[in-house]
Every structure is written in C-alpha cells, then in structure tokens.
PDBQT receptor file of N, H, CA, C and O in Angstrom, charges set to zero:
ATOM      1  N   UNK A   1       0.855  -1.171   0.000  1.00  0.00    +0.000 N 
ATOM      2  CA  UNK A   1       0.000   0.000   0.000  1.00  0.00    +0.000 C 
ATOM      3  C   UNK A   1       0.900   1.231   0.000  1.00  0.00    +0.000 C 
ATOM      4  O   UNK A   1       1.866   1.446   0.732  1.00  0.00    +0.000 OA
ATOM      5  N   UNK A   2       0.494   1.841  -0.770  1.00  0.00    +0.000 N 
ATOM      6  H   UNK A   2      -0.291   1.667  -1.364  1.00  0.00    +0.000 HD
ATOM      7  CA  UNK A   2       1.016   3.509  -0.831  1.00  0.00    +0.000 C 
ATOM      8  C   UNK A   2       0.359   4.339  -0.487  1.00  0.00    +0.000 C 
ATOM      9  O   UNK A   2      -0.638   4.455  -1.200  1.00  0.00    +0.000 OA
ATOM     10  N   UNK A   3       0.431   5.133   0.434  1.00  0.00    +0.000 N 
ATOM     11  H   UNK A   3       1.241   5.039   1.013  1.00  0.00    +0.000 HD
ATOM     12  CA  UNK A   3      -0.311   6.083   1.070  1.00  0.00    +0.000 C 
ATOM     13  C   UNK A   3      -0.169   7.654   1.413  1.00  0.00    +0.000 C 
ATOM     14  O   UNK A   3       0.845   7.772   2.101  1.00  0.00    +0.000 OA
ATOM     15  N   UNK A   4      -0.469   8.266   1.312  1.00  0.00    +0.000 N 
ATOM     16  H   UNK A   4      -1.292   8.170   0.754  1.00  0.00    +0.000 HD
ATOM     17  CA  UNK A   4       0.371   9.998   1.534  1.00  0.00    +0.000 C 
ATOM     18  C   UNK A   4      -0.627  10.613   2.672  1.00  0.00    +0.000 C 
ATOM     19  O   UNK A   4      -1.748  10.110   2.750  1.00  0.00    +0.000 OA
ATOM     20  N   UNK A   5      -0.390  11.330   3.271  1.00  0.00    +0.000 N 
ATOM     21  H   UNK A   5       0.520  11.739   3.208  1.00  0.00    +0.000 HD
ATOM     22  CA  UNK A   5      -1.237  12.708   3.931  1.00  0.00    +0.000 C 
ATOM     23  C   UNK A   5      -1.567  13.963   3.161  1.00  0.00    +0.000 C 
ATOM     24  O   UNK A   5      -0.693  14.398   2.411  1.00  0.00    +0.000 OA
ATOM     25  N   UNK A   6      -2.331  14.387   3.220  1.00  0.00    +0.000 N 
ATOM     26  H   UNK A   6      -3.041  14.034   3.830  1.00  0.00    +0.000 HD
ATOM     27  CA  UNK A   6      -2.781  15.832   2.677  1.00  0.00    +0.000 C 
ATOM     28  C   UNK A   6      -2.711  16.730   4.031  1.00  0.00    +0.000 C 
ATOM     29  O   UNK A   6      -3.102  16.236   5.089  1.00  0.00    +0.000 OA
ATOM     30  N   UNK A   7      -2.317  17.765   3.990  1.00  0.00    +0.000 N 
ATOM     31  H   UNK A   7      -2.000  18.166   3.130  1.00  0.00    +0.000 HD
ATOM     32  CA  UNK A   7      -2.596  19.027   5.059  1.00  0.00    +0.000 C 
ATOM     33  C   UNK A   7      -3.259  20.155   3.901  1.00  0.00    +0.000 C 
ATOM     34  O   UNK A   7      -2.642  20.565   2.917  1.00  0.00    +0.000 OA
ATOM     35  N   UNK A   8      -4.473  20.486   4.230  1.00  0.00    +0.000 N 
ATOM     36  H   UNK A   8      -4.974  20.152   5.029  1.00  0.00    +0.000 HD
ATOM     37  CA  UNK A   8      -5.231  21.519   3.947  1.00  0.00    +0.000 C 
ATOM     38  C   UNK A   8      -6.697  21.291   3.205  1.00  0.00    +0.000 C 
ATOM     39  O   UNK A   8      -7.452  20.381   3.546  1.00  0.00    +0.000 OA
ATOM     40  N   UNK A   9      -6.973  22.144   2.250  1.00  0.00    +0.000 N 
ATOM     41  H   UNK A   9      -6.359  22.884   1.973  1.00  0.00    +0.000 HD
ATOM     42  CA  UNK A   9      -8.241  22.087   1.832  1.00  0.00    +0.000 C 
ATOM     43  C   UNK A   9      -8.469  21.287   1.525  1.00  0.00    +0.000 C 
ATOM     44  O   UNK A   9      -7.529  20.522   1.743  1.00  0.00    +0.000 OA
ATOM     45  N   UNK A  10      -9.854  20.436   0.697  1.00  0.00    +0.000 N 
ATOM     46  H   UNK A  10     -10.617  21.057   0.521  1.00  0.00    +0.000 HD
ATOM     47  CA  UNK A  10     -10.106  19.227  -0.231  1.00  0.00    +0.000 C 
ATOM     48  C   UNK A  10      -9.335  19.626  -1.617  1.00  0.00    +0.000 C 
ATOM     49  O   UNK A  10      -8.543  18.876  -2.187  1.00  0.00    +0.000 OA
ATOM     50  N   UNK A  11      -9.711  20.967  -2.074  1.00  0.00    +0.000 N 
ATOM     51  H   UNK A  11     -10.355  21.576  -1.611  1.00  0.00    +0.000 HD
ATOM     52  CA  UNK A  11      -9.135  20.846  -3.631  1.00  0.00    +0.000 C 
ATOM     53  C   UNK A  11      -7.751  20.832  -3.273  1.00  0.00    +0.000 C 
ATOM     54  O   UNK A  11      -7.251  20.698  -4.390  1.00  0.00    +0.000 OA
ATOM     55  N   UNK A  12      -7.143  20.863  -2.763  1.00  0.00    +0.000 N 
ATOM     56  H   UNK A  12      -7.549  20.972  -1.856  1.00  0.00    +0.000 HD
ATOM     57  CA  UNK A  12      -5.162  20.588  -2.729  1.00  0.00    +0.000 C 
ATOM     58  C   UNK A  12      -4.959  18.738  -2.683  1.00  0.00    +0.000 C 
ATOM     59  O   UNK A  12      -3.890  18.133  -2.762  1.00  0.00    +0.000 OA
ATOM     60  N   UNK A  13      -6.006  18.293  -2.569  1.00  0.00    +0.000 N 
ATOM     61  H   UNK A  13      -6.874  18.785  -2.505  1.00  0.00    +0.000 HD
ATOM     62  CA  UNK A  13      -5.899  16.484  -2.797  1.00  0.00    +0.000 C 
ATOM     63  C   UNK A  13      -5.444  16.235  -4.158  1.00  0.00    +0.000 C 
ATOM     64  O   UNK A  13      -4.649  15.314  -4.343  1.00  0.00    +0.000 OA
ATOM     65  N   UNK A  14      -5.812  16.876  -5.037  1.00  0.00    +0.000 N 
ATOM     66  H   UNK A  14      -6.458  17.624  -4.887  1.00  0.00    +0.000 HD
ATOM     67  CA  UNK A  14      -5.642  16.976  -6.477  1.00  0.00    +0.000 C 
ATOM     68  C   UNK A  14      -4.011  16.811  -6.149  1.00  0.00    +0.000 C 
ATOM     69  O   UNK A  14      -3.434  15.733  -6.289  1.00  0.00    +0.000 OA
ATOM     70  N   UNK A  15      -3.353  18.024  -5.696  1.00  0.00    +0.000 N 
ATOM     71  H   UNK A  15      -3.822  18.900  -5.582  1.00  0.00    +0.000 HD
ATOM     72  CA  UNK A  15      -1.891  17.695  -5.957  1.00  0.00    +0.000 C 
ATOM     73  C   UNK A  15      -1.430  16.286  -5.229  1.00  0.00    +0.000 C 
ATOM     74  O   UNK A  15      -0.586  15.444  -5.537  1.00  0.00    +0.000 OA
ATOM     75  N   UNK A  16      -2.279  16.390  -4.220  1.00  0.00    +0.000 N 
ATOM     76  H   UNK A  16      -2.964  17.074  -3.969  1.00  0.00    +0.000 HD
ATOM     77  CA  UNK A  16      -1.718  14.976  -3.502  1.00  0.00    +0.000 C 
ATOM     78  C   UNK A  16      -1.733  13.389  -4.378  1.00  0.00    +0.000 C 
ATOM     79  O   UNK A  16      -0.908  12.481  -4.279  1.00  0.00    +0.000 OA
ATOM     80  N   UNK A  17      -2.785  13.444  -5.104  1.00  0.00    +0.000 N 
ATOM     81  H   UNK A  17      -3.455  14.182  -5.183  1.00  0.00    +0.000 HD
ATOM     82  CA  UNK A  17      -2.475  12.274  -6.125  1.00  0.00    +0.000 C 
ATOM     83  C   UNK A  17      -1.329  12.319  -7.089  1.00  0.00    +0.000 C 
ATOM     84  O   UNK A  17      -0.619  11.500  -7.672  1.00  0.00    +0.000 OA
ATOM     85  N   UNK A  18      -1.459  13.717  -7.004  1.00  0.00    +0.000 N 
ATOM     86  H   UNK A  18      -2.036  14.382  -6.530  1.00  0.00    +0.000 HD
ATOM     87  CA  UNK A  18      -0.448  13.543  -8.860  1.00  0.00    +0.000 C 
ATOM     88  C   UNK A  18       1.005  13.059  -8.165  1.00  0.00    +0.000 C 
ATOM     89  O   UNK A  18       1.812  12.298  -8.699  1.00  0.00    +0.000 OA
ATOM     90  N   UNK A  19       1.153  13.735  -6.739  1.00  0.00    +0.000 N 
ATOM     91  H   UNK A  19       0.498  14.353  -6.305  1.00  0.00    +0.000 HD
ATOM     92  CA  UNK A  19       2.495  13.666  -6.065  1.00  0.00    +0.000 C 
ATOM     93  C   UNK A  19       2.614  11.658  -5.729  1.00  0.00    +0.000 C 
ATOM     94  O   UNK A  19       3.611  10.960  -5.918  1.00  0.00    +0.000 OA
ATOM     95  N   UNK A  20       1.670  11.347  -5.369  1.00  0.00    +0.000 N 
ATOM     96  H   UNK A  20       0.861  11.913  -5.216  1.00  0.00    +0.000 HD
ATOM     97  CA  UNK A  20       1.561   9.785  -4.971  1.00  0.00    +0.000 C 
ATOM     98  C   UNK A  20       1.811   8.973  -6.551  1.00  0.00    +0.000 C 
ATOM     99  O   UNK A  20       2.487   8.080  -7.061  1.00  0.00    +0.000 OA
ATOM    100  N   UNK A  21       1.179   9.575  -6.751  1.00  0.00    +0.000 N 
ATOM    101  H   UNK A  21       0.630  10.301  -6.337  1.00  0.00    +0.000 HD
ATOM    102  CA  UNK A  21       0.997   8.672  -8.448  1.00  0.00    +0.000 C 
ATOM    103  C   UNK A  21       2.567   8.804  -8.582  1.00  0.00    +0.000 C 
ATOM    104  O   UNK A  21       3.317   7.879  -8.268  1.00  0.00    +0.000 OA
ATOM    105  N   UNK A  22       3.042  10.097  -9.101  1.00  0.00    +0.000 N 
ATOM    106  H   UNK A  22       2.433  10.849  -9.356  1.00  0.00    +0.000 HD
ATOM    107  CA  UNK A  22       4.546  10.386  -9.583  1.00  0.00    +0.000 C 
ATOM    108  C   UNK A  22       5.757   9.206  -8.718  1.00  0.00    +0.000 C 
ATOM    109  O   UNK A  22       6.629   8.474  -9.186  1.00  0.00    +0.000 OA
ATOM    110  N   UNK A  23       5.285   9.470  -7.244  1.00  0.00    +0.000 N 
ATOM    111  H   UNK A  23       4.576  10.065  -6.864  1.00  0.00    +0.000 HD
ATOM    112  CA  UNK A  23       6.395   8.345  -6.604  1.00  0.00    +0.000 C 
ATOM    113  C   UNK A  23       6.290   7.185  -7.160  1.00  0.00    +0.000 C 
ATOM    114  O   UNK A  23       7.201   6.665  -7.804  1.00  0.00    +0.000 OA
ATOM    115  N   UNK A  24       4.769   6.491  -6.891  1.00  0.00    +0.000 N 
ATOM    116  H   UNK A  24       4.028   6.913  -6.368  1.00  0.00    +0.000 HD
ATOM    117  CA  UNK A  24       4.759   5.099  -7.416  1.00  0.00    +0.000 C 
ATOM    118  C   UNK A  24       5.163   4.955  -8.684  1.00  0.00    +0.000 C 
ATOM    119  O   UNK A  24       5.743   4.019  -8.132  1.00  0.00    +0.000 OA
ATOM    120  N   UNK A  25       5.366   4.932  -9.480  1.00  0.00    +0.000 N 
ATOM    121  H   UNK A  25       4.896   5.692  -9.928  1.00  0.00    +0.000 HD
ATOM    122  CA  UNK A  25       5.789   5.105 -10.820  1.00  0.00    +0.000 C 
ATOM    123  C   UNK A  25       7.261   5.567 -10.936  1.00  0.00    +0.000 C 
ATOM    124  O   UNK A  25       7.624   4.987 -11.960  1.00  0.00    +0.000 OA
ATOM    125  N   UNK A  26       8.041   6.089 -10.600  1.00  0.00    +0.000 N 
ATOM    126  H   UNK A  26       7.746   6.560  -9.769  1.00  0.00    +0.000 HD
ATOM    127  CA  UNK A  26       9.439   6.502  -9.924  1.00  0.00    +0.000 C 
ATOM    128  C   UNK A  26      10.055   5.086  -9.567  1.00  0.00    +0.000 C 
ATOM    129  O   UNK A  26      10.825   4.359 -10.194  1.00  0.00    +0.000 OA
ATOM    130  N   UNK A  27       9.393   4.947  -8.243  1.00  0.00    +0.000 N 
ATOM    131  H   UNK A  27       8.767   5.538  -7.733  1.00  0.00    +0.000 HD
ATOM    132  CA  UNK A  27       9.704   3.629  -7.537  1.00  0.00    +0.000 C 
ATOM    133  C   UNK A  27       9.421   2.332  -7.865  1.00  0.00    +0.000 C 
ATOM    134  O   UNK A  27       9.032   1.586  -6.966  1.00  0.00    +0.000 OA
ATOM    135  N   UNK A  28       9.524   1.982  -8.814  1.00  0.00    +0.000 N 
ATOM    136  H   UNK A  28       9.840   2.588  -9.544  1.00  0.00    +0.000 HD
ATOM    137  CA  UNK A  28       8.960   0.924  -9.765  1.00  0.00    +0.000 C 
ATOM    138  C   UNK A  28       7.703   0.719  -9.239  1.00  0.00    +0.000 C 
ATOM    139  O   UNK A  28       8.100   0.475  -8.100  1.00  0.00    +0.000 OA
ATOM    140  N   UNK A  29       6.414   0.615  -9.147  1.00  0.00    +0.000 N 
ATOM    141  H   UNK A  29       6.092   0.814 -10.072  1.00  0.00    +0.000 HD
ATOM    142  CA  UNK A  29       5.488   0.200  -7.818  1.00  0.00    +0.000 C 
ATOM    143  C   UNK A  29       4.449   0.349  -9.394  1.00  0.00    +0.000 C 
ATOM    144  O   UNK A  29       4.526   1.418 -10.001  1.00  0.00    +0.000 OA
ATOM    145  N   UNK A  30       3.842  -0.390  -9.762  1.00  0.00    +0.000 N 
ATOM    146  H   UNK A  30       3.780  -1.258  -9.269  1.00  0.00    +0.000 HD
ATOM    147  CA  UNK A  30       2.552  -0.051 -10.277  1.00  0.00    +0.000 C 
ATOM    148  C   UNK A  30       1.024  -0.654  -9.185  1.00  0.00    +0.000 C 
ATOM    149  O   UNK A  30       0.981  -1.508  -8.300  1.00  0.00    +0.000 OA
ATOM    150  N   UNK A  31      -0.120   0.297  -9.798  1.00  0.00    +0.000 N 
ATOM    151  H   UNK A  31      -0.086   0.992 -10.517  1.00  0.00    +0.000 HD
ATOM    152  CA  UNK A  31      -1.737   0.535  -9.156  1.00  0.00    +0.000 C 
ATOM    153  C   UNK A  31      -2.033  -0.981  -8.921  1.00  0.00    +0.000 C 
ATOM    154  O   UNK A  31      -1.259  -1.536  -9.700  1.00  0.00    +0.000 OA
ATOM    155  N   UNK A  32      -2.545  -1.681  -8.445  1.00  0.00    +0.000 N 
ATOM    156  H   UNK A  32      -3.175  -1.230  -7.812  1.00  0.00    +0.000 HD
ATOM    157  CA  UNK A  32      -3.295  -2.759  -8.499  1.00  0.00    +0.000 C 
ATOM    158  C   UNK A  32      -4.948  -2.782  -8.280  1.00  0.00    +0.000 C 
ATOM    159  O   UNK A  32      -5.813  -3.638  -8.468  1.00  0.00    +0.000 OA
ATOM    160  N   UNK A  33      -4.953  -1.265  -7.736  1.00  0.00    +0.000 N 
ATOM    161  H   UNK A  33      -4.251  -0.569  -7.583  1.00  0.00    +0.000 HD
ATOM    162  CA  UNK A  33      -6.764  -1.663  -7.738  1.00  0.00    +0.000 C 
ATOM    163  C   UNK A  33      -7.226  -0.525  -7.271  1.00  0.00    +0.000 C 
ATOM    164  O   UNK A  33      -6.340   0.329  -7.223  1.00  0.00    +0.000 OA
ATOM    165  N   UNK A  34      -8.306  -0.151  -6.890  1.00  0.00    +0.000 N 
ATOM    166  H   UNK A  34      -9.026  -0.844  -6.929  1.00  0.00    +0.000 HD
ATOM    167  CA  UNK A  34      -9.103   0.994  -6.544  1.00  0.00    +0.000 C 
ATOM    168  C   UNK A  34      -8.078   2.031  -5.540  1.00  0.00    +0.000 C 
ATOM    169  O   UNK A  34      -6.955   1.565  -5.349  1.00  0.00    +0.000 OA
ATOM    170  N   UNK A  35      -8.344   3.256  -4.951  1.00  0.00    +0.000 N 
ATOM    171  H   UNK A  35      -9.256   3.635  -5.106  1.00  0.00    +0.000 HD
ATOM    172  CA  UNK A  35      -7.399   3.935  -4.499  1.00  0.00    +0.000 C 
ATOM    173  C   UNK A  35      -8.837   3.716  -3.390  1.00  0.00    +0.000 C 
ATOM    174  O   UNK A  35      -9.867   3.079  -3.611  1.00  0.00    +0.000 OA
ATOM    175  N   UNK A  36      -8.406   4.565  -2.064  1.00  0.00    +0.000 N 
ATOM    176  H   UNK A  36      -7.569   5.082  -1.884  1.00  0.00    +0.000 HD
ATOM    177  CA  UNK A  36      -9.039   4.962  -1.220  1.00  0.00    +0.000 C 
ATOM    178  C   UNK A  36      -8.678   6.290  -0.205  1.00  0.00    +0.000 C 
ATOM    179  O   UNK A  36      -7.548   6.443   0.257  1.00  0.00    +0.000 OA
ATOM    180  N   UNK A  37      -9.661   7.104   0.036  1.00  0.00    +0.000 N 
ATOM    181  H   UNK A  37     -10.579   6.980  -0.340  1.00  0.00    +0.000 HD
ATOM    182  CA  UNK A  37      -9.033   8.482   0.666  1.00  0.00    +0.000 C 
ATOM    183  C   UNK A  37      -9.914   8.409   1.779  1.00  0.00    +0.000 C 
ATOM    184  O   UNK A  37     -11.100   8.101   1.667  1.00  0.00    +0.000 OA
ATOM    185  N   UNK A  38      -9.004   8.857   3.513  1.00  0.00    +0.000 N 
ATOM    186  H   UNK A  38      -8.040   9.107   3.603  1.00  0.00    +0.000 HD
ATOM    187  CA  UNK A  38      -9.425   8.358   4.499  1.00  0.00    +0.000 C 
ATOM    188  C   UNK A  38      -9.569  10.081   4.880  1.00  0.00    +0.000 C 
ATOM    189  O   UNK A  38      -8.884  10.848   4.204  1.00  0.00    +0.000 OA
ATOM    190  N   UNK A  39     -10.314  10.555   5.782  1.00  0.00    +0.000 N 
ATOM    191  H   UNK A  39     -10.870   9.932   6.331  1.00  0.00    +0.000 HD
ATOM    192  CA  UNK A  39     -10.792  11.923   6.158  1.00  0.00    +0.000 C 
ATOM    193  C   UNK A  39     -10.139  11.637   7.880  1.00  0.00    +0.000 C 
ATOM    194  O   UNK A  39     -10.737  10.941   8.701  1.00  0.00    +0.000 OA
ATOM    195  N   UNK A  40      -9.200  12.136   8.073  1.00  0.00    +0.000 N 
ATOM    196  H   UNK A  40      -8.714  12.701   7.406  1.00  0.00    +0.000 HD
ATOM    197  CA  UNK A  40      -8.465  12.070   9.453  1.00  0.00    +0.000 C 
ATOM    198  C   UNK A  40      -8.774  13.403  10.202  1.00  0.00    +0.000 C 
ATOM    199  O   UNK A  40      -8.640  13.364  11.425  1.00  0.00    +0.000 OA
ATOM    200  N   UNK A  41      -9.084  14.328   9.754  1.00  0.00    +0.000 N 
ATOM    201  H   UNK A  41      -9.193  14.359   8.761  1.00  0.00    +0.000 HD
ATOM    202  CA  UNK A  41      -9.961  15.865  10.285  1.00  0.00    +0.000 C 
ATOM    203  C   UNK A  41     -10.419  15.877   9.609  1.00  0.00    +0.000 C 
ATOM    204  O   UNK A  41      -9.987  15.582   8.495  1.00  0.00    +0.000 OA
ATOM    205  N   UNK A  42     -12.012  16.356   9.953  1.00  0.00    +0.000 N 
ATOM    206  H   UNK A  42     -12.363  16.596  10.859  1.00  0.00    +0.000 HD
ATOM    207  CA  UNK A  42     -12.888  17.178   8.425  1.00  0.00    +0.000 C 
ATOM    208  C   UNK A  42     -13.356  18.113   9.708  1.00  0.00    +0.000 C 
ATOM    209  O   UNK A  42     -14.551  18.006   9.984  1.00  0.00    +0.000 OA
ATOM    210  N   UNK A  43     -12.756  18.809  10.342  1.00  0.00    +0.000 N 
ATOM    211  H   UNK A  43     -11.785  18.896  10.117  1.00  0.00    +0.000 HD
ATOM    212  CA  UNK A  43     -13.490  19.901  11.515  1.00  0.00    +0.000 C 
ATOM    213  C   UNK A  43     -12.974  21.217  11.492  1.00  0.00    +0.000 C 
ATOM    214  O   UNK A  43     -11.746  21.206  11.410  1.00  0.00    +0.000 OA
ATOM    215  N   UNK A  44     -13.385  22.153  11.527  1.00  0.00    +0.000 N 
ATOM    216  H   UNK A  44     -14.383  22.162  11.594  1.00  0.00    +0.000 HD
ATOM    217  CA  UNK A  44     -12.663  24.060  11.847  1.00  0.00    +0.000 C 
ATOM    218  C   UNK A  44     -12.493  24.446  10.673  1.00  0.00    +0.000 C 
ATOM    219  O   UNK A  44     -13.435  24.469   9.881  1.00  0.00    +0.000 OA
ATOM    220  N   UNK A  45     -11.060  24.884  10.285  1.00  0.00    +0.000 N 
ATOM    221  H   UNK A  45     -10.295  24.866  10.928  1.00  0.00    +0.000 HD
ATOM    222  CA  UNK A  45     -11.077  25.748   9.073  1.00  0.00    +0.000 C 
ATOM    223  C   UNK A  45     -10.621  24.585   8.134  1.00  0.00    +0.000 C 
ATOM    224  O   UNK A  45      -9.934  23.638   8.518  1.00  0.00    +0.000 OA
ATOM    225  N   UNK A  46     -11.098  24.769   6.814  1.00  0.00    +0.000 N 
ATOM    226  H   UNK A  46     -11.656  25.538   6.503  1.00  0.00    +0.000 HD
ATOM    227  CA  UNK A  46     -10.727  24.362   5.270  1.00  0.00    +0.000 C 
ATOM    228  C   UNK A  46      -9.023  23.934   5.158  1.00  0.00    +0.000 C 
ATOM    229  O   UNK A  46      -8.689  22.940   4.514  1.00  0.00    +0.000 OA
ATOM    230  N   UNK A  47      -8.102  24.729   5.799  1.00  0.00    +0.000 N 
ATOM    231  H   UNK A  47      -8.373  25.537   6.322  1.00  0.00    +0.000 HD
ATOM    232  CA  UNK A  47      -6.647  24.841   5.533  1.00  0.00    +0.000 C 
ATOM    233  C   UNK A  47      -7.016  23.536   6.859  1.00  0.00    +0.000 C 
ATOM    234  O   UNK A  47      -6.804  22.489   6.247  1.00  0.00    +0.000 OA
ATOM    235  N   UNK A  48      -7.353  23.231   7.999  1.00  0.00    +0.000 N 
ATOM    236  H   UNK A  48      -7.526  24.082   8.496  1.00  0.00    +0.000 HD
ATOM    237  CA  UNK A  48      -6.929  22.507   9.002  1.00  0.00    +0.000 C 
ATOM    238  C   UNK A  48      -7.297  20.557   8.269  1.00  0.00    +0.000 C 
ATOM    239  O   UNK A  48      -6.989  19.467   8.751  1.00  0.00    +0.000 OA
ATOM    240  N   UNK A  49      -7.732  20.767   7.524  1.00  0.00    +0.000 N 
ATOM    241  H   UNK A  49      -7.982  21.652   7.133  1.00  0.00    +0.000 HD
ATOM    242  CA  UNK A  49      -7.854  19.510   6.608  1.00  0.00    +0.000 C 
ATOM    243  C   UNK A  49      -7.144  18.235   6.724  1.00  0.00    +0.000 C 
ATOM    244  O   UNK A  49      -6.082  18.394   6.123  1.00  0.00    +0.000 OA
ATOM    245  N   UNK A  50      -7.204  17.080   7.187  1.00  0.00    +0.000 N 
ATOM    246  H   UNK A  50      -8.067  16.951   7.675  1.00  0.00    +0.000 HD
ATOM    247  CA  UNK A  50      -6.136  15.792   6.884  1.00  0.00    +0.000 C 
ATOM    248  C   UNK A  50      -6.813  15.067   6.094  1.00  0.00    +0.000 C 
ATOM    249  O   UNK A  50      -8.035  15.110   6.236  1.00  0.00    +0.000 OA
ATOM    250  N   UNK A  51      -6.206  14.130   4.958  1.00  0.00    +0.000 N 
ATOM    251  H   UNK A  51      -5.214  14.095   4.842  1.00  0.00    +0.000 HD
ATOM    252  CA  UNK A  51      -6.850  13.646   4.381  1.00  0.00    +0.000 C 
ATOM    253  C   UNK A  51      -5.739  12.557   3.618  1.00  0.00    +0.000 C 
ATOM    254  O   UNK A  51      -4.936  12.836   2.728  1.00  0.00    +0.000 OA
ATOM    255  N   UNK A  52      -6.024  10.951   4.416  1.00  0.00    +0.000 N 
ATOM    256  H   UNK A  52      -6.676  10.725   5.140  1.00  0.00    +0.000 HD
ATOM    257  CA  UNK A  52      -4.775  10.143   3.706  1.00  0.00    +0.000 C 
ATOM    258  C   UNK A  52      -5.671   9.529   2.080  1.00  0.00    +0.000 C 
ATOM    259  O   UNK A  52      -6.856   9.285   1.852  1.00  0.00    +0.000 OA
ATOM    260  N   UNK A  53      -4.563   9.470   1.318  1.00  0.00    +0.000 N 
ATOM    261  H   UNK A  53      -3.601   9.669   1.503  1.00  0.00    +0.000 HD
ATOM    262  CA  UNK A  53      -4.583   8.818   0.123  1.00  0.00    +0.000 C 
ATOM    263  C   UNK A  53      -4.012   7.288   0.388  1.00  0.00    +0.000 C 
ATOM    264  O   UNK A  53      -3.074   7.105   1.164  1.00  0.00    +0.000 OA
ATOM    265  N   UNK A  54      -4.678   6.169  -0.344  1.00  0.00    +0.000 N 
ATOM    266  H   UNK A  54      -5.440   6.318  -0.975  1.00  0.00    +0.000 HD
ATOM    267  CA  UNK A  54      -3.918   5.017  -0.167  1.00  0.00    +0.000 C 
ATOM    268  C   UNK A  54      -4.013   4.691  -1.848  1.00  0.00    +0.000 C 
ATOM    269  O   UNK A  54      -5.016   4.838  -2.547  1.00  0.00    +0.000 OA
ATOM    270  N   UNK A  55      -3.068   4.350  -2.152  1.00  0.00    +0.000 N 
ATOM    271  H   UNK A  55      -2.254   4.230  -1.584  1.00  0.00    +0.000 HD
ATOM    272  CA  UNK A  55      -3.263   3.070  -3.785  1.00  0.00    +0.000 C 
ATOM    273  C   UNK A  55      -2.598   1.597  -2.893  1.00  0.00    +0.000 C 
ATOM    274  O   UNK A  55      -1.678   1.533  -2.077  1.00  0.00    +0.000 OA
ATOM    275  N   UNK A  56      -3.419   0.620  -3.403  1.00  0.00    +0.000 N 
ATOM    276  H   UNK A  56      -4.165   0.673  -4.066  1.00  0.00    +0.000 HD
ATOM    277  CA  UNK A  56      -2.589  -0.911  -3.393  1.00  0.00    +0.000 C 
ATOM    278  C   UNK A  56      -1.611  -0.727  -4.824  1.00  0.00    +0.000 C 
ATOM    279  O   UNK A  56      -1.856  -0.197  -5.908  1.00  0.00    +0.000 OA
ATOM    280  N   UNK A  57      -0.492  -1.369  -4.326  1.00  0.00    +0.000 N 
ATOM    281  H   UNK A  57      -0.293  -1.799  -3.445  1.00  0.00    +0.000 HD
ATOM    282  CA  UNK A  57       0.714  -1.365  -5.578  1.00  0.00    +0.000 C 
ATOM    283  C   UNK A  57       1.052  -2.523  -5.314  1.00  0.00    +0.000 C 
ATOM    284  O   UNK A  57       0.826  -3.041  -4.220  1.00  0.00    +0.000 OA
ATOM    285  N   UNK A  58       1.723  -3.179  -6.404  1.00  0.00    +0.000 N 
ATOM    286  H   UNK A  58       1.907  -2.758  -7.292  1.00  0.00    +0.000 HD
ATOM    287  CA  UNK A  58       3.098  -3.827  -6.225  1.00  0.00    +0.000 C 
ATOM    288  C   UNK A  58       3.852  -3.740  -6.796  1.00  0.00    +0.000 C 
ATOM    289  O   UNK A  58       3.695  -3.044  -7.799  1.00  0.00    +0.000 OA
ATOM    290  N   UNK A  59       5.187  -4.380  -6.557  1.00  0.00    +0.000 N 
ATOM    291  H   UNK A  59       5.314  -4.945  -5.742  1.00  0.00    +0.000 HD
ATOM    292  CA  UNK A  59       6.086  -3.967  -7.194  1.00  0.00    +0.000 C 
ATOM    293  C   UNK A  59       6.353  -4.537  -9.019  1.00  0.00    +0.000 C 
ATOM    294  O   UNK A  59       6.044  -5.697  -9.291  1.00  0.00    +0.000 OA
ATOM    295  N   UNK A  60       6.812  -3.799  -9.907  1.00  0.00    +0.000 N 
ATOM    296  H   UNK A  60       7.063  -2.856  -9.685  1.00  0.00    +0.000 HD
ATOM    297  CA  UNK A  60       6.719  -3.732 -11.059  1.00  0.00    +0.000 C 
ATOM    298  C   UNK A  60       7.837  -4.927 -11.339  1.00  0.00    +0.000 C 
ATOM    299  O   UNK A  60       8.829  -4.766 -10.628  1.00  0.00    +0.000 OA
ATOM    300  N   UNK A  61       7.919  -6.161 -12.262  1.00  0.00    +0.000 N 
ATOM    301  H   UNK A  61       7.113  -6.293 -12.839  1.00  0.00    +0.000 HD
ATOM    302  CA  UNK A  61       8.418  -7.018 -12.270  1.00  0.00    +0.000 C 
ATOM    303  C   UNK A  61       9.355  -7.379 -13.620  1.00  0.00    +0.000 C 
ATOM    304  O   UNK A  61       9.989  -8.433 -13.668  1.00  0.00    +0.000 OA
TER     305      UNK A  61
C-alpha cells in the first residue's frame, strides 16, 4: 500500500495524487486496484484539513 497525507483544503488532494501517483511510478510500484481516501480531520477551518490517500501497488516485475 502507498499512502500519503494531505494538510489543507479538499481541492489541494488533487496535488496529492499527482504527487503519490509520480512516486509510485518513480519507484517501480505499479496501481493494483481501486485507491481509497481516508478523512483524518474534516473539523474548523478548510486549511486545518487531513486527508490520507492510499493506492494498493506492487512492485513492477
């Protein structure tokens, strides 16, 4: 599993994939299946935001 954190709004997730995607792909690692995004704060201000990204990968062979 590959996974990242987001700190801030929802629309800044956008960069957070492209940044996850870019590693896995770097790191030999290709997608194996659906992604999933976990909401670790959704409370106070917009910028106070957590929000993990996961892809299942494995490694590229």
């Amino acid at each position: 599993m590959a996974s990242l954190i987001c700190h801030g709004s929802p629309h800044a997730i956008v960069e957070g994939y492209q940044a996850l995607g870019s590693w896995i792909e770097a790191n030999g690692y290709t997608i194996t299946g659906p992604n999933r995004k976990v909401s670790l704060r959704w409370s106070g201000e917009l910028d106070d935001y957590l929000t993990e990204i996961q892809f299942p990968v494995e490694m590229v062979s």
